[in-house]
mmCIF file with all atom_site columns, C-alpha atoms in Angstrom:
data_model
loop_
_atom_site.group_PDB
_atom_site.id
_atom_site.type_symbol
_atom_site.label_atom_id
_atom_site.label_alt_id
_atom_site.label_comp_id
_atom_site.label_asym_id
_atom_site.label_entity_id
_atom_site.label_seq_id
_atom_site.pdbx_PDB_ins_code
_atom_site.Cartn_x
_atom_site.Cartn_y
_atom_site.Cartn_z
_atom_site.occupancy
_atom_site.B_iso_or_equiv
_atom_site.pdbx_formal_charge
_atom_site.auth_seq_id
_atom_site.auth_comp_id
_atom_site.auth_asym_id
_atom_site.auth_atom_id
_atom_site.pdbx_PDB_model_num
ATOM 1   C CA . MET N 1 1   ? 0.000  0.000  0.000  1.00 84.00 ? 1   MET N CA 1
ATOM 2   C CA . ARG N 1 2   ? 1.256  3.468  -0.803 1.00 86.00 ? 2   ARG N CA 1
ATOM 3   C CA . THR N 1 3   ? 0.637  6.381  1.517  1.00 86.00 ? 3   THR N CA 1
ATOM 4   C CA . SER N 1 4   ? 1.606  10.024 1.823  1.00 89.00 ? 4   SER N CA 1
ATOM 5   C CA . LEU N 1 5   ? 2.742  11.900 4.920  1.00 88.00 ? 5   LEU N CA 1
ATOM 6   C CA . ASN N 1 6   ? 3.273  15.587 5.626  1.00 92.00 ? 6   ASN N CA 1
ATOM 7   C CA . ILE N 1 7   ? 6.622  15.746 7.471  1.00 90.00 ? 7   ILE N CA 1
ATOM 8   C CA . PRO N 1 8   ? 8.874  18.801 7.928  1.00 91.00 ? 8   PRO N CA 1
ATOM 9   C CA . GLU N 1 9   ? 11.914 18.692 5.653  1.00 93.00 ? 9   GLU N CA 1
ATOM 10  C CA . GLU N 1 10  ? 14.462 18.745 8.490  1.00 92.00 ? 10  GLU N CA 1
ATOM 11  C CA . ILE N 1 11  ? 12.875 15.634 10.028 1.00 92.00 ? 11  ILE N CA 1
ATOM 12  C CA . VAL N 1 12  ? 12.932 13.818 6.667  1.00 93.00 ? 12  VAL N CA 1
ATOM 13  C CA . ASP N 1 13  ? 16.582 14.808 6.171  1.00 94.00 ? 13  ASP N CA 1
ATOM 14  C CA . SER N 1 14  ? 17.512 13.509 9.619  1.00 94.00 ? 14  SER N CA 1
ATOM 15  C CA . PHE N 1 15  ? 15.478 10.331 9.066  1.00 93.00 ? 15  PHE N CA 1
ATOM 16  C CA . ASP N 1 16  ? 17.197 9.698  5.709  1.00 94.00 ? 16  ASP N CA 1
ATOM 17  C CA . GLU N 1 17  ? 20.624 10.238 7.237  1.00 94.00 ? 17  GLU N CA 1
ATOM 18  C CA . THR N 1 18  ? 19.830 7.836  10.077 1.00 93.00 ? 18  THR N CA 1
ATOM 19  C CA . TRP N 1 19  ? 18.505 4.930  7.999  1.00 93.00 ? 19  TRP N CA 1
ATOM 20  C CA . GLN N 1 20  ? 21.315 5.298  5.459  1.00 95.00 ? 20  GLN N CA 1
ATOM 21  C CA . GLU N 1 21  ? 23.967 5.235  8.229  1.00 93.00 ? 21  GLU N CA 1
ATOM 22  C CA . GLN N 1 22  ? 22.370 2.037  9.539  1.00 91.00 ? 22  GLN N CA 1
ATOM 23  C CA . GLY N 1 23  ? 22.647 0.446  6.109  1.00 93.00 ? 23  GLY N CA 1
ATOM 24  C CA . LEU N 1 24  ? 18.943 -0.141 5.574  1.00 90.00 ? 24  LEU N CA 1
ATOM 25  C CA . GLU N 1 25  ? 17.906 -0.761 1.990  1.00 90.00 ? 25  GLU N CA 1
ATOM 26  C CA . SER N 1 26  ? 15.317 2.006  1.612  1.00 92.00 ? 26  SER N CA 1
ATOM 27  C CA . ARG N 1 27  ? 13.311 4.782  3.222  1.00 92.00 ? 27  ARG N CA 1
ATOM 28  C CA . SER N 1 28  ? 10.251 2.523  2.988  1.00 91.00 ? 28  SER N CA 1
ATOM 29  C CA . ARG N 1 29  ? 11.982 -0.176 5.016  1.00 92.00 ? 29  ARG N CA 1
ATOM 30  C CA . ALA N 1 30  ? 13.072 2.369  7.633  1.00 92.00 ? 30  ALA N CA 1
ATOM 31  C CA . GLY N 1 31  ? 9.561  3.826  7.725  1.00 91.00 ? 31  GLY N CA 1
ATOM 32  C CA . ARG N 1 32  ? 8.020  0.387  8.298  1.00 89.00 ? 32  ARG N CA 1
ATOM 33  C CA . GLU N 1 33  ? 10.431 -0.242 11.183 1.00 88.00 ? 33  GLU N CA 1
ATOM 34  C CA . ALA N 1 34  ? 9.682  3.162  12.713 1.00 88.00 ? 34  ALA N CA 1
ATOM 35  C CA . ILE N 1 35  ? 5.932  2.579  12.459 1.00 87.00 ? 35  ILE N CA 1
ATOM 36  C CA . GLN N 1 36  ? 6.294  -0.886 13.983 1.00 81.00 ? 36  GLN N CA 1
ATOM 37  C CA . GLU N 1 37  ? 8.269  0.542  16.934 1.00 80.00 ? 37  GLU N CA 1
ATOM 38  C CA . TYR N 1 38  ? 5.559  3.184  17.426 1.00 80.00 ? 38  TYR N CA 1
ATOM 39  C CA . ILE N 1 39  ? 2.854  0.493  17.435 1.00 77.00 ? 39  ILE N CA 1
ATOM 40  C CA . GLU N 1 40  ? 4.778  -1.634 19.944 1.00 67.00 ? 40  GLU N CA 1
ATOM 41  C CA . ARG N 1 41  ? 5.343  1.317  22.267 1.00 72.00 ? 41  ARG N CA 1
ATOM 42  C CA . HIS N 1 42  ? 1.710  2.409  22.030 1.00 70.00 ? 42  HIS N CA 1
ATOM 43  C CA . THR N 1 43  ? 0.479  -1.142 22.632 1.00 66.00 ? 43  THR N CA 1
ATOM 44  C CA . SER N 1 44  ? 2.451  -1.466 25.863 1.00 74.00 ? 44  SER N CA 1
ATOM 45  C CA . LEU N 1 45  ? 1.093  1.915  26.994 1.00 77.00 ? 45  LEU N CA 1
ATOM 46  C CA . ARG N 1 46  ? -2.443 0.759  26.198 1.00 80.00 ? 46  ARG N CA 1
ATOM 47  C CA . GLN N 1 47  ? -2.087 -2.614 27.943 1.00 83.00 ? 47  GLN N CA 1
ATOM 48  C CA . ILE N 1 48  ? -0.701 -1.623 31.336 1.00 85.00 ? 48  ILE N CA 1
ATOM 49  C CA . GLY N 1 49  ? -3.282 -1.457 34.108 1.00 86.00 ? 49  GLY N CA 1
ATOM 50  C CA . GLY N 1 50  ? -3.760 -1.087 37.830 1.00 86.00 ? 50  GLY N CA 1
ATOM 51  C CA . GLU N 1 51  ? -1.887 1.239  40.131 1.00 89.00 ? 51  GLU N CA 1
ATOM 52  C CA . VAL N 1 52  ? 1.467  2.356  38.720 1.00 89.00 ? 52  VAL N CA 1
ATOM 53  C CA . ILE N 1 53  ? 4.317  4.760  39.180 1.00 91.00 ? 53  ILE N CA 1
ATOM 54  C CA . ALA N 1 54  ? 5.463  6.513  36.007 1.00 91.00 ? 54  ALA N CA 1
ATOM 55  C CA . THR N 1 55  ? 7.695  9.166  34.541 1.00 93.00 ? 55  THR N CA 1
ATOM 56  C CA . ILE N 1 56  ? 6.570  11.164 31.542 1.00 96.00 ? 56  ILE N CA 1
ATOM 57  C CA . SER N 1 57  ? 9.337  13.085 29.763 1.00 96.00 ? 57  SER N CA 1
ATOM 58  C CA . PHE N 1 58  ? 8.664  15.515 26.959 1.00 96.00 ? 58  PHE N CA 1
ATOM 59  C CA . ASP N 1 59  ? 10.141 18.483 25.133 1.00 96.00 ? 59  ASP N CA 1
ATOM 60  C CA . TYR N 1 60  ? 8.232  21.532 23.958 1.00 96.00 ? 60  TYR N CA 1
ATOM 61  C CA . GLU N 1 61  ? 8.545  25.025 22.587 1.00 93.00 ? 61  GLU N CA 1
ATOM 62  C CA . HIS N 1 62  ? 7.918  27.147 25.681 1.00 88.00 ? 62  HIS N CA 1
ATOM 63  C CA . THR N 1 63  ? 6.174  30.187 24.221 1.00 87.00 ? 63  THR N CA 1
ATOM 64  C CA . LEU N 1 64  ? 3.668  28.189 22.176 1.00 86.00 ? 64  LEU N CA 1
ATOM 65  C CA . VAL N 1 65  ? 2.199  25.902 24.813 1.00 91.00 ? 65  VAL N CA 1
ATOM 66  C CA . ILE N 1 66  ? 3.139  26.760 28.399 1.00 88.00 ? 66  ILE N CA 1
ATOM 67  C CA . GLY N 1 67  ? -0.315 27.958 29.490 1.00 92.00 ? 67  GLY N CA 1
ATOM 68  C CA . GLU N 1 68  ? -2.066 24.897 28.108 1.00 93.00 ? 68  GLU N CA 1
ATOM 69  C CA . LEU N 1 69  ? 0.504  22.577 29.708 1.00 93.00 ? 69  LEU N CA 1
ATOM 70  C CA . HIS N 1 70  ? -0.047 24.162 33.108 1.00 93.00 ? 70  HIS N CA 1
ATOM 71  C CA . THR N 1 71  ? -3.805 23.708 32.710 1.00 95.00 ? 71  THR N CA 1
ATOM 72  C CA . VAL N 1 72  ? -3.384 20.007 31.909 1.00 96.00 ? 72  VAL N CA 1
ATOM 73  C CA . GLN N 1 73  ? -0.978 19.530 34.819 1.00 94.00 ? 73  GLN N CA 1
ATOM 74  C CA . HIS N 1 74  ? -3.514 21.085 37.195 1.00 96.00 ? 74  HIS N CA 1
ATOM 75  C CA . GLU N 1 75  ? -6.232 18.789 35.798 1.00 97.00 ? 75  GLU N CA 1
ATOM 76  C CA . TYR N 1 76  ? -4.057 15.788 36.689 1.00 97.00 ? 76  TYR N CA 1
ATOM 77  C CA . SER N 1 77  ? -2.681 17.026 40.021 1.00 96.00 ? 77  SER N CA 1
ATOM 78  C CA . ASP N 1 78  ? -4.136 13.978 41.775 1.00 96.00 ? 78  ASP N CA 1
ATOM 79  C CA . VAL N 1 79  ? -1.650 11.695 39.936 1.00 96.00 ? 79  VAL N CA 1
ATOM 80  C CA . ILE N 1 80  ? 1.256  14.124 39.450 1.00 97.00 ? 80  ILE N CA 1
ATOM 81  C CA . ALA N 1 81  ? 3.659  13.912 42.385 1.00 95.00 ? 81  ALA N CA 1
ATOM 82  C CA . THR N 1 82  ? 6.265  16.376 41.109 1.00 95.00 ? 82  THR N CA 1
ATOM 83  C CA . THR N 1 83  ? 7.812  17.809 37.964 1.00 96.00 ? 83  THR N CA 1
ATOM 84  C CA . HIS N 1 84  ? 11.324 18.701 36.885 1.00 96.00 ? 84  HIS N CA 1
ATOM 85  C CA . HIS N 1 85  ? 11.831 21.385 34.266 1.00 94.00 ? 85  HIS N CA 1
ATOM 86  C CA . MET N 1 86  ? 14.887 22.472 32.277 1.00 95.00 ? 86  MET N CA 1
ATOM 87  C CA . HIS N 1 87  ? 15.320 25.318 29.748 1.00 93.00 ? 87  HIS N CA 1
ATOM 88  C CA . HIS N 1 88  ? 17.298 25.288 26.511 1.00 92.00 ? 88  HIS N CA 1
ATOM 89  C CA . GLY N 1 89  ? 16.632 28.507 24.614 1.00 90.00 ? 89  GLY N CA 1
ATOM 90  C CA . GLU N 1 90  ? 12.992 28.550 23.508 1.00 90.00 ? 90  GLU N CA 1
ATOM 91  C CA . TRP N 1 91  ? 12.711 24.812 24.174 1.00 93.00 ? 91  TRP N CA 1
ATOM 92  C CA . CYS N 1 92  ? 12.087 23.087 27.476 1.00 94.00 ? 92  CYS N CA 1
ATOM 93  C CA . LEU N 1 93  ? 12.524 19.551 28.719 1.00 96.00 ? 93  LEU N CA 1
ATOM 94  C CA . GLU N 1 94  ? 10.130 18.431 31.414 1.00 96.00 ? 94  GLU N CA 1
ATOM 95  C CA . THR N 1 95  ? 9.740  15.248 33.418 1.00 97.00 ? 95  THR N CA 1
ATOM 96  C CA . ILE N 1 96  ? 6.557  14.535 35.332 1.00 97.00 ? 96  ILE N CA 1
ATOM 97  C CA . PHE N 1 97  ? 6.637  11.951 38.126 1.00 97.00 ? 97  PHE N CA 1
ATOM 98  C CA . CYS N 1 98  ? 3.254  10.286 38.629 1.00 95.00 ? 98  CYS N CA 1
ATOM 99  C CA . SER N 1 99  ? 1.575  7.622  40.720 1.00 93.00 ? 99  SER N CA 1
ATOM 100 C CA . GLY N 1 100 ? -1.969 6.347  40.468 1.00 93.00 ? 100 GLY N CA 1
ATOM 101 C CA . PRO N 1 101 ? -4.324 4.514  38.122 1.00 93.00 ? 101 PRO N CA 1
ATOM 102 C CA . ALA N 1 102 ? -2.669 3.541  34.828 1.00 91.00 ? 102 ALA N CA 1
ATOM 103 C CA . ASP N 1 103 ? -5.690 4.627  32.796 1.00 93.00 ? 103 ASP N CA 1
ATOM 104 C CA . GLN N 1 104 ? -5.517 8.153  34.208 1.00 96.00 ? 104 GLN N CA 1
ATOM 105 C CA . ILE N 1 105 ? -1.764 8.437  33.548 1.00 95.00 ? 105 ILE N CA 1
ATOM 106 C CA . ARG N 1 106 ? -2.283 7.024  30.042 1.00 94.00 ? 106 ARG N CA 1
ATOM 107 C CA . THR N 1 107 ? -4.889 9.742  29.341 1.00 95.00 ? 107 THR N CA 1
ATOM 108 C CA . LEU N 1 108 ? -2.409 12.382 30.539 1.00 97.00 ? 108 LEU N CA 1
ATOM 109 C CA . VAL N 1 109 ? 0.198  11.001 28.102 1.00 95.00 ? 109 VAL N CA 1
ATOM 110 C CA . TYR N 1 110 ? -2.310 11.167 25.240 1.00 94.00 ? 110 TYR N CA 1
ATOM 111 C CA . LYS N 1 111 ? -3.206 14.774 26.098 1.00 96.00 ? 111 LYS N CA 1
ATOM 112 C CA . LEU N 1 112 ? 0.464  15.800 26.102 1.00 96.00 ? 112 LEU N CA 1
ATOM 113 C CA . ARG N 1 113 ? 1.028  14.097 22.741 1.00 94.00 ? 113 ARG N CA 1
ATOM 114 C CA . ASP N 1 114 ? -1.877 16.048 21.267 1.00 94.00 ? 114 ASP N CA 1
ATOM 115 C CA . PHE N 1 115 ? -0.142 19.449 21.540 1.00 94.00 ? 115 PHE N CA 1
ATOM 116 C CA . ASP N 1 116 ? 1.515  20.595 18.293 1.00 92.00 ? 116 ASP N CA 1
ATOM 117 C CA . ALA N 1 117 ? 4.279  22.417 20.191 1.00 94.00 ? 117 ALA N CA 1
ATOM 118 C CA . VAL N 1 118 ? 5.222  19.268 22.144 1.00 95.00 ? 118 VAL N CA 1
ATOM 119 C CA . GLY N 1 119 ? 7.936  17.334 20.339 1.00 92.00 ? 119 GLY N CA 1
ATOM 120 C CA . ARG N 1 120 ? 8.338  13.909 21.899 1.00 91.00 ? 120 ARG N CA 1
ATOM 121 C CA . VAL N 1 121 ? 6.567  12.293 24.821 1.00 94.00 ? 121 VAL N CA 1
ATOM 122 C CA . ASN N 1 122 ? 8.143  9.236  26.449 1.00 92.00 ? 122 ASN N CA 1
ATOM 123 C CA . VAL N 1 123 ? 6.642  7.306  29.322 1.00 91.00 ? 123 VAL N CA 1
ATOM 124 C CA . THR N 1 124 ? 8.157  4.711  31.628 1.00 87.00 ? 124 THR N CA 1
ATOM 125 C CA . PHE N 1 125 ? 5.943  2.670  33.932 1.00 84.00 ? 125 PHE N CA 1
ATOM 126 C CA . LEU N 1 126 ? 6.961  0.920  37.119 1.00 80.00 ? 126 LEU N CA 1
ATOM 127 C CA . GLN N 1 127 ? 4.283  -1.459 38.312 1.00 68.00 ? 127 GLN N CA 1
ATOM 128 C CA . PRO N 1 128 ? 4.445  -2.536 41.974 1.00 59.00 ? 128 PRO N CA 1
ATOM 129 C CA . ALA N 1 129 ? 4.191  -6.222 42.831 1.00 51.00 ? 129 ALA N CA 1
ATOM 130 C CA . ALA N 1 130 ? 0.627  -7.535 42.847 1.00 55.00 ? 130 ALA N CA 1
ATOM 131 C CA . ASN N 1 131 ? 0.460  -7.620 46.652 1.00 53.00 ? 131 ASN N CA 1
ATOM 132 C CA . ASP N 1 132 ? 1.778  -4.048 47.129 1.00 57.00 ? 132 ASP N CA 1
ATOM 133 C CA . SER N 1 133 ? -0.192 -0.853 46.759 1.00 56.00 ? 133 SER N CA 1
ATOM 134 C CA . VAL N 1 134 ? 1.453  2.142  45.115 1.00 55.00 ? 134 VAL N CA 1
ATOM 135 C CA . GLU N 1 135 ? 1.667  3.794  48.547 1.00 60.00 ? 135 GLU N CA 1
ATOM 136 C CA . GLU N 1 136 ? 3.378  0.748  50.107 1.00 59.00 ? 136 GLU N CA 1
ATOM 137 C CA . PHE N 1 137 ? 5.727  0.524  47.133 1.00 50.00 ? 137 PHE N CA 1
ATOM 138 C CA . ARG N 1 138 ? 6.602  4.212  47.460 1.00 54.00 ? 138 ARG N CA 1
ATOM 139 C CA . ASN N 1 139 ? 7.266  3.862  51.200 1.00 57.00 ? 139 ASN N CA 1
ATOM 140 C CA . GLN N 1 140 ? 9.401  0.713  50.781 1.00 52.00 ? 140 GLN N CA 1
ATOM 141 C CA . ASN N 1 141 ? 11.558 2.266  48.096 1.00 49.00 ? 141 ASN N CA 1
ATOM 142 C CA . HIS N 1 142 ? 12.063 5.760  49.480 1.00 49.00 ? 142 HIS N CA 1
ATOM 143 C CA . GLU N 1 143 ? 12.680 5.349  53.188 1.00 44.00 ? 143 GLU N CA 1
ATOM 144 C CA . PRO N 1 144 ? 16.039 6.649  54.387 1.00 46.00 ? 144 PRO N CA 1
ATOM 145 C CA . GLU N 1 145 ? 18.478 3.915  55.348 1.00 43.00 ? 145 GLU N CA 1
#
């Protein structure tokens, strides 16, 4: 099947350079692999359930989205434990540390990915053992020695 995508030129240039350096046979092959990786990552995000601890890291262009990001973070303050923020010119890198229901954290990830001014959104889940609650897990792993 043939398809068409609207991708900024600098991303296509970087993509072409990357797949050629890796010795792949074509842009189509590299595109299929990239799409497959996206599907696998999304599937694991969709399948996790229960109470979890997570980090969500993302980059964004500060002036274009900061107000909307703050609104979303306030909407999810019941699962957001803390954030860490770093500036690099007009761009920012932010990490959100969360704990709570996986479906609520998943929805937060989807909202962040929906902003045009947000570049990449990466999430890492840590699921406590079946017999531990998130609160017990947090207490066991963060008590001073």
